[in-house]
Coordinates of C-alpha atoms and ligand atoms in Angstrom, one line a residue:
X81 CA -16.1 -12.8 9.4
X82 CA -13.3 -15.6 9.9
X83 CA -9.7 -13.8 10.5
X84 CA -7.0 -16.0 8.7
X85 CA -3.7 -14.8 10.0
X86 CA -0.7 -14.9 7.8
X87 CA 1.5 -12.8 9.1
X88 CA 3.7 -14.2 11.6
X89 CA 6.5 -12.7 10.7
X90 CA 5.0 -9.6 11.3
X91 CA 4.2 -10.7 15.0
X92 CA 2.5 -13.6 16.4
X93 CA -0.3 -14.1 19.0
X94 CA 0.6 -14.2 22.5
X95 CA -0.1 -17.8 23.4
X96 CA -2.4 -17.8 26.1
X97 CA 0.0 -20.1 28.3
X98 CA 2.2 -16.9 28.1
X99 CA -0.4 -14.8 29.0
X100 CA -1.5 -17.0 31.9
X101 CA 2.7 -17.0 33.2
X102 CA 2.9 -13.5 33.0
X103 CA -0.3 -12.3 35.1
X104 CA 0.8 -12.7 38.8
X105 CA 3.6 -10.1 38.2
X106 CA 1.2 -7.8 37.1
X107 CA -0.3 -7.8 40.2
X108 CA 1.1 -9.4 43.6
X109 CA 4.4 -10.4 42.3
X110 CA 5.6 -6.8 42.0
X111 CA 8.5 -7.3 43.6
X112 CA 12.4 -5.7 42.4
X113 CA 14.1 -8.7 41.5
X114 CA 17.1 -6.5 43.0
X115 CA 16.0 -5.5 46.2
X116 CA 17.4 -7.2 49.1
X117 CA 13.9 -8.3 50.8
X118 CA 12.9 -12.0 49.8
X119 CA 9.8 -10.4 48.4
X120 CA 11.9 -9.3 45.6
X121 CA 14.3 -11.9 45.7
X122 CA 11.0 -14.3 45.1
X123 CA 10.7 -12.6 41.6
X124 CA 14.6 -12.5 41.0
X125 CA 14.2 -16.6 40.8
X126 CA 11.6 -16.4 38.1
X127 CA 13.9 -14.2 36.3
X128 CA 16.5 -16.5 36.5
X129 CA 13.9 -19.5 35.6
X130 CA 13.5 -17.5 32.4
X131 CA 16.7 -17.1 32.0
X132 CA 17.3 -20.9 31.8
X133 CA 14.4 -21.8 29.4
X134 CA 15.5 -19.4 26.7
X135 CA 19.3 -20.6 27.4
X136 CA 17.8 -24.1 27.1
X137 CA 15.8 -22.8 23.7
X138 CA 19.8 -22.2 22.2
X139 CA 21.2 -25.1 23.7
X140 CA 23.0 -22.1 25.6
X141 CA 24.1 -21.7 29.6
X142 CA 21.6 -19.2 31.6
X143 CA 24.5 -16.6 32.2
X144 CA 24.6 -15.9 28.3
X145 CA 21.4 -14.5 28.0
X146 CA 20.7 -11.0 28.2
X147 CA 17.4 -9.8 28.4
X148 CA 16.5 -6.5 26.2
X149 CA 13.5 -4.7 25.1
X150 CA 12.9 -6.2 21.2
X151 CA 14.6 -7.7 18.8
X152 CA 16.1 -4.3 17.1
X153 CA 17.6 -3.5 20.6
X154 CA 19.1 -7.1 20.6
X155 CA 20.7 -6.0 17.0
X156 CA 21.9 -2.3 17.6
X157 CA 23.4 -3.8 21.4
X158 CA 25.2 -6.3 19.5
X159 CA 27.0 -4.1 16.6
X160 CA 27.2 -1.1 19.0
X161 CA 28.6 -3.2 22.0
X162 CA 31.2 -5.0 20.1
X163 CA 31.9 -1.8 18.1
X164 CA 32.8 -0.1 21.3
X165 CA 34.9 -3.0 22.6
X166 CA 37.2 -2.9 19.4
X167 CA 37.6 1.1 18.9
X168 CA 40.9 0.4 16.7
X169 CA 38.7 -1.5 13.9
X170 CA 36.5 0.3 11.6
X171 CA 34.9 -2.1 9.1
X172 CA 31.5 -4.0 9.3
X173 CA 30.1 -6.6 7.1
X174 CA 26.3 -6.8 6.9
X175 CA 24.4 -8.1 4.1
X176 CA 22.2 -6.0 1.5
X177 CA 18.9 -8.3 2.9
X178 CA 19.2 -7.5 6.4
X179 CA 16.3 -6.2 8.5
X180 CA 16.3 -2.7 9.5
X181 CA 17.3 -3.3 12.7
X182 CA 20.9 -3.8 11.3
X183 CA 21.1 -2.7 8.1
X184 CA 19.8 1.0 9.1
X185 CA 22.6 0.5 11.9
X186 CA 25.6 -0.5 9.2
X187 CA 24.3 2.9 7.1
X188 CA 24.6 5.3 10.3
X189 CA 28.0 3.7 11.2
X190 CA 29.2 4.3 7.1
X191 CA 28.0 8.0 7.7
X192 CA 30.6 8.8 10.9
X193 CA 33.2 7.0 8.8
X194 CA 33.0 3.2 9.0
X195 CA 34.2 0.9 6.1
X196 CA 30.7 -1.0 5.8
X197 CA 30.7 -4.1 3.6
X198 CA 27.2 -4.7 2.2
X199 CA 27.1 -8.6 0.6
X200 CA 25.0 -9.1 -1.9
X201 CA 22.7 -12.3 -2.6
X202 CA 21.5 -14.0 -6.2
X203 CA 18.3 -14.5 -7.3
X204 CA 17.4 -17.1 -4.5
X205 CA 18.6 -14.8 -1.8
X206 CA 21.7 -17.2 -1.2
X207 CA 25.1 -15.4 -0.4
X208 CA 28.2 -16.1 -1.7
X209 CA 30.6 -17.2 0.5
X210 CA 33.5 -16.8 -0.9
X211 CA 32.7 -13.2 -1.1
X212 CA 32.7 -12.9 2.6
X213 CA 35.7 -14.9 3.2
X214 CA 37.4 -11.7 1.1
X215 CA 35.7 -9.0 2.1
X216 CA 37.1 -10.1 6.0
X217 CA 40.2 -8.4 6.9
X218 CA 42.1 -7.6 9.4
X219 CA 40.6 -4.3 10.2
X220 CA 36.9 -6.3 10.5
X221 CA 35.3 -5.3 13.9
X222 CA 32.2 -7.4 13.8
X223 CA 30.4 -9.6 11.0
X224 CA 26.8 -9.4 11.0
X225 CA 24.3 -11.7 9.3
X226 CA 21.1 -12.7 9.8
X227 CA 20.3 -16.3 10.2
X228 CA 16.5 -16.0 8.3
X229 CA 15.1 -13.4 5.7
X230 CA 11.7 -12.0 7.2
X231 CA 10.5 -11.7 4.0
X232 CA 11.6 -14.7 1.7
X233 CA 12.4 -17.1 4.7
X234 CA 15.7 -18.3 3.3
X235 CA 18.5 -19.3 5.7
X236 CA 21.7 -18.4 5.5
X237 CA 24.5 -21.5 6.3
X238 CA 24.4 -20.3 10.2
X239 CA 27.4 -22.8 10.7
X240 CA 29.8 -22.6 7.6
X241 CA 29.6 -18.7 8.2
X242 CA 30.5 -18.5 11.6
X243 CA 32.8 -21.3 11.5
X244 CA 35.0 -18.9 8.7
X245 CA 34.0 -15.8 10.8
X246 CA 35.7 -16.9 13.3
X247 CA 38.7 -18.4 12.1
X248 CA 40.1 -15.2 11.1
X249 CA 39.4 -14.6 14.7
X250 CA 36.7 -11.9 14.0
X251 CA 33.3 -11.6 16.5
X252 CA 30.5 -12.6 14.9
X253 CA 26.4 -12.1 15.5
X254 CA 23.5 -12.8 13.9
X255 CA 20.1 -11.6 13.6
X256 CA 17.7 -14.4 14.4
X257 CA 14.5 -13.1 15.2
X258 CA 13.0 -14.9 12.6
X259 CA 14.8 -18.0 13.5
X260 CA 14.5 -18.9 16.9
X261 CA 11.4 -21.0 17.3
X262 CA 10.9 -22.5 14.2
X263 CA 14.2 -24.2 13.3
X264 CA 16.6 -25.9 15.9
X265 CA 19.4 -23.1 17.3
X266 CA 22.1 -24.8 19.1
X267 CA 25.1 -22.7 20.5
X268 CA 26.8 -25.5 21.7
X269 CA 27.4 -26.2 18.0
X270 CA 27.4 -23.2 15.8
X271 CA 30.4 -20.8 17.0
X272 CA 28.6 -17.8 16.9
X273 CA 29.8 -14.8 19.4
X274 CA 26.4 -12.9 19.5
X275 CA 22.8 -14.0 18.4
X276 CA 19.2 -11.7 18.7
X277 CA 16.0 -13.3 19.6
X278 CA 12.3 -11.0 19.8
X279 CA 9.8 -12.4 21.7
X280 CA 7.0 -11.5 19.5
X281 CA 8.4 -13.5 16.9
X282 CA 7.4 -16.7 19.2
X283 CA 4.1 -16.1 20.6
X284 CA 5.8 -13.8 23.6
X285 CA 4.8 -10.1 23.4
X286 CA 6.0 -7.4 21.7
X287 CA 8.4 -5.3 23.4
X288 CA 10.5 -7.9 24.5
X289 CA 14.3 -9.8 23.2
X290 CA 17.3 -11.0 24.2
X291 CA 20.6 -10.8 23.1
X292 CA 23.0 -14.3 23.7
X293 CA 26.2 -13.0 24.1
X294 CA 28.9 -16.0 24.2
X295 CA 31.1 -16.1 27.2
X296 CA 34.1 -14.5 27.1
X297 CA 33.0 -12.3 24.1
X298 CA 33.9 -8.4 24.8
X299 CA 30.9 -5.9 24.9
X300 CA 30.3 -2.8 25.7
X301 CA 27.1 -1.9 27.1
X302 CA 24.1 -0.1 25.2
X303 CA 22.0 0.6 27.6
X304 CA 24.3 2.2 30.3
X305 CA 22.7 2.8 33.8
X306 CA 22.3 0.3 37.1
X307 CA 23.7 -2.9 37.4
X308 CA 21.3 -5.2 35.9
X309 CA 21.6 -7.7 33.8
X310 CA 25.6 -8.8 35.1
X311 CA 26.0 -5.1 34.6
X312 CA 25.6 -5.4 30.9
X313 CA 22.6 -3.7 30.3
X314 CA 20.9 -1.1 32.6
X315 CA 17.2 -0.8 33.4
X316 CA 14.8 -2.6 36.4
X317 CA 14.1 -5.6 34.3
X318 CA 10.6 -6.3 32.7
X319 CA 9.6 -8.8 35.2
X320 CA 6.6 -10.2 33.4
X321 CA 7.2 -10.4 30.1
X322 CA 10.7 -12.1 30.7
X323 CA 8.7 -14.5 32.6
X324 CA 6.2 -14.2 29.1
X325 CA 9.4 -14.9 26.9
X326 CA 10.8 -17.8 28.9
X327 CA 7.2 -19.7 29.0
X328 CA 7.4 -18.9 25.0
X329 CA 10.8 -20.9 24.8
X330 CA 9.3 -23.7 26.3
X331 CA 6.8 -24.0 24.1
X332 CA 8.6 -22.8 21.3
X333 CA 11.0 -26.3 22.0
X334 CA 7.6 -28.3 22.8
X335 CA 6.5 -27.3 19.3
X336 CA 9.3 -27.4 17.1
X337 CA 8.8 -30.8 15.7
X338 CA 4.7 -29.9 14.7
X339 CA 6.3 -26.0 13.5
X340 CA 8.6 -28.3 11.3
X341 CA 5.9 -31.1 10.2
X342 CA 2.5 -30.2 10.0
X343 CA 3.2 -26.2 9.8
X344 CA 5.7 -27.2 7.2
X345 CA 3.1 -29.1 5.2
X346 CA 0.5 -26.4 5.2
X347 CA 2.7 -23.7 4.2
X348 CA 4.1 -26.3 0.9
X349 CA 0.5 -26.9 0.3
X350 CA -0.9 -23.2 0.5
X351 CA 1.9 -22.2 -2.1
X352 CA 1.8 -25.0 -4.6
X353 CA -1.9 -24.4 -4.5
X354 CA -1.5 -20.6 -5.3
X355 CA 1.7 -21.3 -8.1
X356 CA -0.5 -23.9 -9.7
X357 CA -3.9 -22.3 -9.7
X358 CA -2.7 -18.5 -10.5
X359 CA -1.2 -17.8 -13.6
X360 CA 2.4 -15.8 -13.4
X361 CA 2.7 -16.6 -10.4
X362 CA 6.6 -17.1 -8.8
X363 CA 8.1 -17.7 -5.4
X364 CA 10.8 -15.9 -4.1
X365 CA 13.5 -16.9 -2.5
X366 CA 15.1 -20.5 -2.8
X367 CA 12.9 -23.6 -1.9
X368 CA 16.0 -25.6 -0.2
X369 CA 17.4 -24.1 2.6
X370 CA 14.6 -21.6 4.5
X371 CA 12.3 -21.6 7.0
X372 CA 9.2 -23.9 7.3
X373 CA 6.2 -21.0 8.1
X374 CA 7.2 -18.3 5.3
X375 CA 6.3 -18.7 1.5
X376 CA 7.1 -15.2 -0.6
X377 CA 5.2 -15.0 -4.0
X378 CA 5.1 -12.4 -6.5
X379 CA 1.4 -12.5 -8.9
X380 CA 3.2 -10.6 -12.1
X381 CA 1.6 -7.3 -13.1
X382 CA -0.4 -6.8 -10.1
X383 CA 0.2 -4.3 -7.1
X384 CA 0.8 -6.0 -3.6
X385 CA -1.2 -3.7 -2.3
X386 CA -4.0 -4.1 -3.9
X387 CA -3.7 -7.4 -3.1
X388 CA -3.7 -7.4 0.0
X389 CA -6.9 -4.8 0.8
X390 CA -8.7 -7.0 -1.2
X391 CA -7.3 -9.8 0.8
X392 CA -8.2 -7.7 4.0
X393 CA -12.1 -7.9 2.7
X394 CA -11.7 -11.7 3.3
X395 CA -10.4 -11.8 6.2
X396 CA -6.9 -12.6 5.1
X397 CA -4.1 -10.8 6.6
X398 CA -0.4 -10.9 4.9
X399 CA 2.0 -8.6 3.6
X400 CA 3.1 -7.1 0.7
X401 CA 7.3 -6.7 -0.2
X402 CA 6.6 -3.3 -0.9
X403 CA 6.2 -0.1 1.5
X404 CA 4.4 2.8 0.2
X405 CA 6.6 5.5 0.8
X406 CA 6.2 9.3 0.0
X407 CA 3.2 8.0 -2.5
X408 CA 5.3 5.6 -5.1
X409 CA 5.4 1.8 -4.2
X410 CA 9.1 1.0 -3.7
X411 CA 9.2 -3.0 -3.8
X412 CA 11.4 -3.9 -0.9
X413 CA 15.0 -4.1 -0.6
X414 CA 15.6 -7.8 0.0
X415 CA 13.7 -8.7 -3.3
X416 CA 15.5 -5.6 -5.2
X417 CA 19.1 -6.9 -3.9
X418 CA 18.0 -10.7 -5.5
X419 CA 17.3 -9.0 -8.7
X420 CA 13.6 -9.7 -8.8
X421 CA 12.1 -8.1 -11.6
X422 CA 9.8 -4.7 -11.1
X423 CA 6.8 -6.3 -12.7
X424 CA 7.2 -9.2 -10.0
X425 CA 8.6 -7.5 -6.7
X426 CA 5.5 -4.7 -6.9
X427 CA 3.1 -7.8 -6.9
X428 CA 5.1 -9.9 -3.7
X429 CA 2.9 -11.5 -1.2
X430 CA 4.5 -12.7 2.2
X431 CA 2.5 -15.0 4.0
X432 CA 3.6 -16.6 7.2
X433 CA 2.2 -19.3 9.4
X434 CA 2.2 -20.3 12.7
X435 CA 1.4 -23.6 14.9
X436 CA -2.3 -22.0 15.0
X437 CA -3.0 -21.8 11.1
X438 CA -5.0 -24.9 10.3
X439 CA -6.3 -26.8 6.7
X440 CA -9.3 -24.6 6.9
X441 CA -6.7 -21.3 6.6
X442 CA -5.2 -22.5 3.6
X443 CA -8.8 -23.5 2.1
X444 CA -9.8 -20.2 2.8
X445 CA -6.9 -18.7 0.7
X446 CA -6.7 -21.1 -2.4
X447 CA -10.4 -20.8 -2.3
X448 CA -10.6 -16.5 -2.2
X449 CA -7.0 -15.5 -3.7
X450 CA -7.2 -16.8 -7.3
X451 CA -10.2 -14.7 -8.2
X452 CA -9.0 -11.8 -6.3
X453 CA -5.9 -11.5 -8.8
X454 CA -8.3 -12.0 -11.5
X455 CA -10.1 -9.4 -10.7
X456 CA -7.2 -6.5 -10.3
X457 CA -5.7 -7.9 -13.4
X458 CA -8.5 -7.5 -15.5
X459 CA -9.0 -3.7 -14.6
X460 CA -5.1 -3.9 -14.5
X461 CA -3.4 -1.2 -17.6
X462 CA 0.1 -3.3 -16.9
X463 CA -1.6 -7.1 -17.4
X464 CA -3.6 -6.1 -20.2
X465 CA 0.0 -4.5 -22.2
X466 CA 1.6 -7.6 -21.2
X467 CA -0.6 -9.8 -22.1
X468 CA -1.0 -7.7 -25.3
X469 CA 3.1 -7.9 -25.5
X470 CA 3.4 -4.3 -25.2
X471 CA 6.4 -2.4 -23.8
X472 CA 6.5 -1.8 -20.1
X473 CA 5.1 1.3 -18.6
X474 CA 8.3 3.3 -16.8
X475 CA 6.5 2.7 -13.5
X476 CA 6.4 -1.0 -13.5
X477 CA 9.5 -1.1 -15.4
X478 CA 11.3 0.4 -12.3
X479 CA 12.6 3.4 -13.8
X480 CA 11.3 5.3 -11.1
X481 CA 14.0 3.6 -8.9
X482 CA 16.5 5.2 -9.9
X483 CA 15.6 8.5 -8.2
X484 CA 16.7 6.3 -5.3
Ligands
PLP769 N1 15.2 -8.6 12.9 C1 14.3 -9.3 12.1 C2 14.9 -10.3 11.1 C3 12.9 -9.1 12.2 O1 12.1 -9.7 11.4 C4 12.5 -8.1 13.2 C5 11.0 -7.9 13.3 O2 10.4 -7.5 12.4 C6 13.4 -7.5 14.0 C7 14.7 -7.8 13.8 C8 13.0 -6.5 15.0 O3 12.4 -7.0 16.1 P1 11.6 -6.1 17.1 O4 10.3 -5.9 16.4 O5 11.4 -7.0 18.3 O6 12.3 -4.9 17.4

């Protein structure tokens, strides 16, 4: 059976480029890149190689790159680091739509007595900027956003954000794991103090990020051991897939005109297709201003996961805005903080492309996906009372979210 993968968000295929740049130090490049012998020193100069083609993703200078082990790393370094730098402040703005990576991070720091401000977003997942420009003060450590939803795709004004960050003089990061790769990043530009890349997020492996830390920006390092890293991060550095995730930047920069034209295309086409052939149908998230692989849609009435098993039959692979926890399906908390209804977060559907989805992909899905909602909704107890106008179960109503 034919595998159509739409879940890049959820991690992409190691190109095989990547794959072919990382081999040798597996094997006879084993080298230290810290030793003194020019047998590690060898490897130190593809490190620094690396270094330079993810600076040159960012528009960035090699020495502001710090290599970590994933993306969350990249985030909890980044809030932790600058938290530790600034011990007098005690309040953090976040947003209510940030991955867990930070938003797990502003909840532990609100337990041992942070002021954490959580911003909301409206029913596009756009944030109100006004908002932020009050809720900074002078007691603000850090301001962290992220620059692309993982689940909607909508971007957040990268440049109008940091530009107001940072006129009150406050340090500033930003999540972009889903980001980097697909739209341009350019720190030259955009005054951001901090910025998180994942490598699996651009066809590098998993298990590997990077933090950009701007220079002259204070931090404090998270991982505290050797002298690695300019001392900011301890740890004998992961030779080959730093090698992996520089060869990825490359490519990521050689690609970013096709991710942004014919990737573009196919996602617009896959989710008109589905919004015009499936009935209650609705995309989340605003169509302006997001990224060009990710298309969130919510099939009224229906359970995502459903969905998607039935999807898995076909060889389609996605994911749902909901995570089964502890046995009741929680719709997730970016599409509960943009006020998307219970009847249409339960039934969310993230699909995400990449450079190696083709026409035949999206054929596949317009062709199998229509019936398969057809199907659940017709042995489906919440379609049949809404289609007969009855009141909502207190299940798909969401009054079972309240417990939480
Ligand atoms: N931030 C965002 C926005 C993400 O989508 C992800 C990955 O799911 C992460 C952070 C975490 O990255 P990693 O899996 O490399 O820890």
């Amino acid at each position: 059976m034919r595998t159509v993968y739409l879940d890049n968000n959820a991690t992409t295929r190691t190109a095989p480029e990547v794959v072919e740049a990382m081999l040798p130090f597996f094997s006879e490049r084993y080298g230290n890149p810290s030793s003194m012998h020019s047998f590690g020193g060898k490897v130190a100069r593809h490190l620094q190689a690396a270094r330079e083609q993810v600076a040159a993703l960012l528009n960035a200078d090699p020495a502001e790159i710090l290599f970590t082990s994933c993306g969350t790393e990249s985030d909890n370094a980044a809030i932790m680091g600058t938290l530790h730098s600034y011990p007098e402040k005690k309040h953090f703005i976040m947003t209510r739509v940030e991955h867990p990576a930070v938003l797990n991070v502003g909840h532990y720091l609100r337990a041992r007595g942070y002021r954490v401000t959580e911003m909301g977003v409206d029913g596009e997942g756009r944030l109100d900027l006004e908002e932020l420009r009050h809720a900074l003060d002078d007691d603000t450590a850090l301001v962290s956003i992220m620059t692309a939803n993982n689940e909607t795709g909508v971007l957040f004004p990268l440049d109008e954000i940091a530009k107001m960050v940072k006129e009150r003089g406050i340090p500033f990061h930003t999540d972009a794991v889903q980001a980097v790769g697909k739209i341009p990043i350019d720190m030259k530009k955009t005054p951001v103090d901090m910025l998180s890349l994942s490598g699996h997020k651009l066809h590098a492996p998993k298990g590997i990020g990077a933090l950009y830390i701007r220079k002259g920006t204070r931090f404090t390092p998270f991982v505290i051991g050797g002298h690695q890293e300019s001392g900011k991060r301890g740890g004998t550095e992961n030779v080959p897939y730093i090698v992996g995730l520089g060869k990825a930047a490359e490519l990521a920069m050689k690609h970013m005109d096709e991710e942004n034209g014919r990737v573009r295309a196919l996602r617009d086409r896959l989710e008109m297709e589905l919004l015009s052939r499936i009935p209650n149908a609705i995309r989340n998230g605003t169509d302006k201003d997001r990224l060009p692989n990710t298309t969130s849609i919510s099939f009224e009435y229906v359970e995502g996961e459903s969905i998607l098993l039935m999807m898995d039959a076909v060889g389609i692979c996605a994911s749902s805005g909901s995570a089964c926890t502890s046995g009741s399906l929680e719709p997730s908390h970016v599409l509960r903080a943009m006020g998307v209804p219970f009847t249409a977060a339960h039934g969310s559907i993230r699909f995400s492309l990449s450079i190696y989805n083709t026409e035949a992909d999206v054929d596949h899905v317009i062709t199998h996906l229509p019936p398969i909602i057809e199907r659940i909704r017709d042995i489906s107890p919440f379609w049949k009372d809404y289609q007969a106008g009855k009141p909502l179960s207190a299940m798909m109503a969401g009054e079972h979210a309240h417990h939480h």
